[in-house]
PDB file of C-alpha atoms in Angstrom:
ATOM      1  CA  MET G   1     -67.740  25.508 -83.116  1.00  0.00           C
ATOM      2  CA  THR G   2     -64.292  24.777 -84.524  1.00  0.00           C
ATOM      3  CA  ASP G   3     -61.371  23.489 -82.495  1.00  0.00           C
ATOM      4  CA  GLN G   4     -59.765  26.917 -82.834  1.00  0.00           C
ATOM      5  CA  ASP G   5     -62.945  28.619 -81.540  1.00  0.00           C
ATOM      6  CA  ALA G   6     -63.030  26.269 -78.525  1.00  0.00           C
ATOM      7  CA  TYR G   7     -59.363  26.967 -77.835  1.00  0.00           C
ATOM      8  CA  GLN G   8     -59.868  30.729 -78.084  1.00  0.00           C
ATOM      9  CA  ARG G   9     -62.858  30.573 -75.731  1.00  0.00           C
ATOM     10  CA  ALA G  10     -60.743  28.571 -73.271  1.00  0.00           C
ATOM     11  CA  LEU G  11     -57.903  31.116 -73.512  1.00  0.00           C
ATOM     12  CA  ASP G  12     -60.357  33.979 -72.963  1.00  0.00           C
ATOM     13  CA  ASN G  13     -61.793  32.241 -69.900  1.00  0.00           C
ATOM     14  CA  ALA G  14     -58.301  31.526 -68.556  1.00  0.00           C
ATOM     15  CA  GLU G  15     -57.357  35.184 -68.937  1.00  0.00           C
ATOM     16  CA  ARG G  16     -60.526  36.277 -67.143  1.00  0.00           C
ATOM     17  CA  LEU G  17     -59.832  33.875 -64.270  1.00  0.00           C
ATOM     18  CA  LEU G  18     -56.092  34.537 -64.005  1.00  0.00           C
ATOM     19  CA  GLY G  19     -56.305  38.274 -64.541  1.00  0.00           C
ATOM     20  CA  GLN G  20     -53.615  37.962 -67.215  1.00  0.00           C
ATOM     21  CA  PRO G  21     -53.156  36.028 -70.466  1.00  0.00           C
ATOM     22  CA  LEU G  22     -52.314  32.343 -70.169  1.00  0.00           C
ATOM     23  CA  VAL G  23     -48.897  31.849 -71.779  1.00  0.00           C
ATOM     24  CA  LEU G  24     -47.599  28.297 -72.167  1.00  0.00           C
ATOM     25  CA  PRO G  25     -44.461  28.384 -74.328  1.00  0.00           C
ATOM     26  CA  LEU G  26     -42.600  25.264 -75.340  1.00  0.00           C
ATOM     27  CA  GLY G  27     -39.625  24.446 -73.181  1.00  0.00           C
ATOM     28  CA  GLU G  28     -36.095  24.087 -74.464  1.00  0.00           C
ATOM     29  CA  GLY G  29     -35.771  20.895 -76.501  1.00  0.00           C
ATOM     30  CA  GLU G  30     -39.495  20.173 -76.368  1.00  0.00           C
ATOM     31  CA  PRO G  31     -41.016  18.945 -79.648  1.00  0.00           C
ATOM     32  CA  SER G  32     -43.707  21.031 -81.336  1.00  0.00           C
ATOM     33  CA  VAL G  33     -46.324  18.390 -80.476  1.00  0.00           C
ATOM     34  CA  GLY G  34     -46.094  19.829 -76.960  1.00  0.00           C
ATOM     35  CA  ASN G  35     -48.325  22.624 -78.258  1.00  0.00           C
ATOM     36  CA  ASP G  36     -51.031  20.023 -78.890  1.00  0.00           C
ATOM     37  CA  PHE G  37     -50.831  18.945 -75.256  1.00  0.00           C
ATOM     38  CA  ARG G  38     -51.102  22.567 -74.078  1.00  0.00           C
ATOM     39  CA  ARG G  39     -54.079  23.240 -76.367  1.00  0.00           C
ATOM     40  CA  LEU G  40     -55.946  20.085 -75.297  1.00  0.00           C
ATOM     41  CA  ALA G  41     -55.290  20.654 -71.587  1.00  0.00           C
ATOM     42  CA  THR G  42     -56.363  24.304 -71.883  1.00  0.00           C
ATOM     43  CA  VAL G  43     -59.612  23.417 -73.656  1.00  0.00           C
ATOM     44  CA  GLN G  44     -60.387  20.684 -71.104  1.00  0.00           C
ATOM     45  CA  THR G  45     -59.574  22.840 -68.103  1.00  0.00           C
ATOM     46  CA  PHE G  46     -60.662  26.359 -69.005  1.00  0.00           C
ATOM     47  CA  GLY G  47     -63.117  25.540 -71.773  1.00  0.00           C
ATOM     48  CA  ALA G  48     -64.933  22.533 -70.289  1.00  0.00           C
ATOM     49  CA  ALA G  49     -64.382  22.256 -66.502  1.00  0.00           C
ATOM     50  CA  TRP G  50     -64.286  25.860 -65.216  1.00  0.00           C
ATOM     51  CA  PRO G  51     -67.386  27.134 -67.071  1.00  0.00           C
ATOM     52  CA  ARG G  52     -69.683  24.379 -65.722  1.00  0.00           C
ATOM     53  CA  GLU G  53     -72.606  25.492 -63.589  1.00  0.00           C
ATOM     54  CA  GLY G  54     -72.570  22.723 -60.951  1.00  0.00           C
ATOM     55  CA  LEU G  55     -70.340  24.679 -58.533  1.00  0.00           C
ATOM     56  CA  ASP G  56     -70.151  28.403 -57.958  1.00  0.00           C
ATOM     57  CA  LEU G  57     -66.871  30.116 -58.807  1.00  0.00           C
ATOM     58  CA  ARG G  58     -65.762  30.493 -55.172  1.00  0.00           C
ATOM     59  CA  SER G  59     -66.277  26.774 -54.467  1.00  0.00           C
ATOM     60  CA  ARG G  60     -64.501  25.795 -57.672  1.00  0.00           C
ATOM     61  CA  CYS G  61     -61.552  28.024 -56.724  1.00  0.00           C
ATOM     62  CA  LEU G  62     -61.229  26.563 -53.222  1.00  0.00           C
ATOM     63  CA  VAL G  63     -61.519  22.984 -54.489  1.00  0.00           C
ATOM     64  CA  SER G  64     -58.877  23.648 -57.154  1.00  0.00           C
ATOM     65  CA  VAL G  65     -56.440  25.162 -54.643  1.00  0.00           C
ATOM     66  CA  ALA G  66     -56.979  22.242 -52.264  1.00  0.00           C
ATOM     67  CA  ILE G  67     -56.395  19.640 -54.992  1.00  0.00           C
ATOM     68  CA  ALA G  68     -53.217  21.278 -56.293  1.00  0.00           C
ATOM     69  CA  ALA G  69     -51.891  21.714 -52.734  1.00  0.00           C
ATOM     70  CA  ALA G  70     -52.719  18.145 -51.708  1.00  0.00           C
ATOM     71  CA  LEU G  71     -51.024  16.800 -54.824  1.00  0.00           C
ATOM     72  CA  GLY G  72     -47.977  18.995 -54.197  1.00  0.00           C
ATOM     73  CA  THR G  73     -48.040  20.411 -57.721  1.00  0.00           C
ATOM     74  CA  HIS G  74     -46.466  23.796 -57.116  1.00  0.00           C
ATOM     75  CA  GLU G  75     -46.868  25.480 -60.498  1.00  0.00           C
ATOM     76  CA  PRO G  76     -50.540  24.496 -60.859  1.00  0.00           C
ATOM     77  CA  LEU G  77     -51.037  25.603 -57.251  1.00  0.00           C
ATOM     78  CA  ARG G  78     -49.517  28.984 -58.085  1.00  0.00           C
ATOM     79  CA  GLY G  79     -52.035  29.384 -60.920  1.00  0.00           C
ATOM     80  CA  GLN G  80     -54.969  28.203 -58.801  1.00  0.00           C
ATOM     81  CA  LEU G  81     -54.046  30.679 -56.062  1.00  0.00           C
ATOM     82  CA  ARG G  82     -53.938  33.512 -58.591  1.00  0.00           C
ATOM     83  CA  ILE G  83     -57.339  32.463 -59.927  1.00  0.00           C
ATOM     84  CA  ALA G  84     -58.779  32.268 -56.405  1.00  0.00           C
ATOM     85  CA  LEU G  85     -57.458  35.688 -55.398  1.00  0.00           C
ATOM     86  CA  THR G  86     -58.574  37.265 -58.681  1.00  0.00           C
ATOM     87  CA  SER G  87     -62.020  35.723 -58.171  1.00  0.00           C
ATOM     88  CA  GLY G  88     -62.521  37.211 -54.712  1.00  0.00           C
ATOM     89  CA  VAL G  89     -61.328  34.455 -52.378  1.00  0.00           C
ATOM     90  CA  THR G  90     -59.619  36.170 -49.451  1.00  0.00           C
ATOM     91  CA  ARG G  91     -56.148  35.476 -48.112  1.00  0.00           C
ATOM     92  CA  GLU G  92     -57.725  34.497 -44.810  1.00  0.00           C
ATOM     93  CA  GLU G  93     -59.916  31.895 -46.542  1.00  0.00           C
ATOM     94  CA  ILE G  94     -56.854  30.454 -48.252  1.00  0.00           C
ATOM     95  CA  VAL G  95     -55.016  30.194 -44.927  1.00  0.00           C
ATOM     96  CA  GLU G  96     -58.083  28.479 -43.408  1.00  0.00           C
ATOM     97  CA  LEU G  97     -58.062  26.046 -46.335  1.00  0.00           C
ATOM     98  CA  PHE G  98     -54.447  25.167 -45.504  1.00  0.00           C
ATOM     99  CA  ILE G  99     -55.262  24.663 -41.828  1.00  0.00           C
ATOM    100  CA  HIS G 100     -57.945  22.195 -42.902  1.00  0.00           C
ATOM    101  CA  LEU G 101     -55.623  20.648 -45.500  1.00  0.00           C
ATOM    102  CA  ALA G 102     -53.017  19.952 -42.824  1.00  0.00           C
ATOM    103  CA  ALA G 103     -55.569  17.856 -40.938  1.00  0.00           C
ATOM    104  CA  TYR G 104     -56.553  15.771 -43.963  1.00  0.00           C
ATOM    105  CA  ALA G 105     -53.527  15.732 -46.292  1.00  0.00           C
ATOM    106  CA  GLY G 106     -50.836  15.987 -43.641  1.00  0.00           C
ATOM    107  CA  ALA G 107     -48.888  18.828 -42.116  1.00  0.00           C
ATOM    108  CA  ALA G 108     -45.779  18.177 -44.223  1.00  0.00           C
ATOM    109  CA  ARG G 109     -47.715  18.438 -47.508  1.00  0.00           C
ATOM    110  CA  ALA G 110     -49.649  21.481 -46.336  1.00  0.00           C
ATOM    111  CA  PHE G 111     -46.505  23.235 -45.101  1.00  0.00           C
ATOM    112  CA  ASP G 112     -44.625  22.469 -48.323  1.00  0.00           C
ATOM    113  CA  SER G 113     -47.457  23.798 -50.474  1.00  0.00           C
ATOM    114  CA  TYR G 114     -47.953  26.775 -48.183  1.00  0.00           C
ATOM    115  CA  GLN G 115     -44.573  28.087 -49.302  1.00  0.00           C
ATOM    116  CA  VAL G 116     -46.190  28.708 -52.685  1.00  0.00           C
ATOM    117  CA  VAL G 117     -49.039  30.537 -50.936  1.00  0.00           C
ATOM    118  CA  ALA G 118     -46.564  32.839 -49.200  1.00  0.00           C
ATOM    119  CA  ALA G 119     -44.827  33.585 -52.517  1.00  0.00           C
ATOM    120  CA  VAL G 120     -48.118  34.366 -54.296  1.00  0.00           C
ATOM    121  CA  PHE G 121     -49.250  36.599 -51.417  1.00  0.00           C
ATOM    122  CA  ALA G 122     -45.918  38.467 -51.641  1.00  0.00           C
ATOM    123  CA  GLU G 123     -46.212  38.999 -55.397  1.00  0.00           C
ATOM    124  CA  ARG G 124     -49.714  40.475 -54.916  1.00  0.00           C
ATOM    125  CA  ARG G 125     -48.961  42.963 -52.125  1.00  0.00           C
TER     126      ARG G 125
END
């Protein structure tokens, strides 16, 4: 498989998980080598990690939401929430995850990240 084939497979998997194409344009003033970063991260994430068989999709979704929320990475959290909801995780399960997260990662972190949850829920009415 060529690098381009691996990248295309990763993009196809990302689109299936997200329910929409993954679009990662360069930011203003960003050098073109930024595309290399996006390609490598996409292949690692959606081409290597997500397709593994060691966890079922639901577990992988919940773990990914919890990690992004605990780290406080709002944009990745937004994507992980979309993947989880597209993959059949319920809103109630996500709220339960945040109740549990508050106990282990702290209420301030959970509350801060939960603002992203509320925004994603609102966009998917």
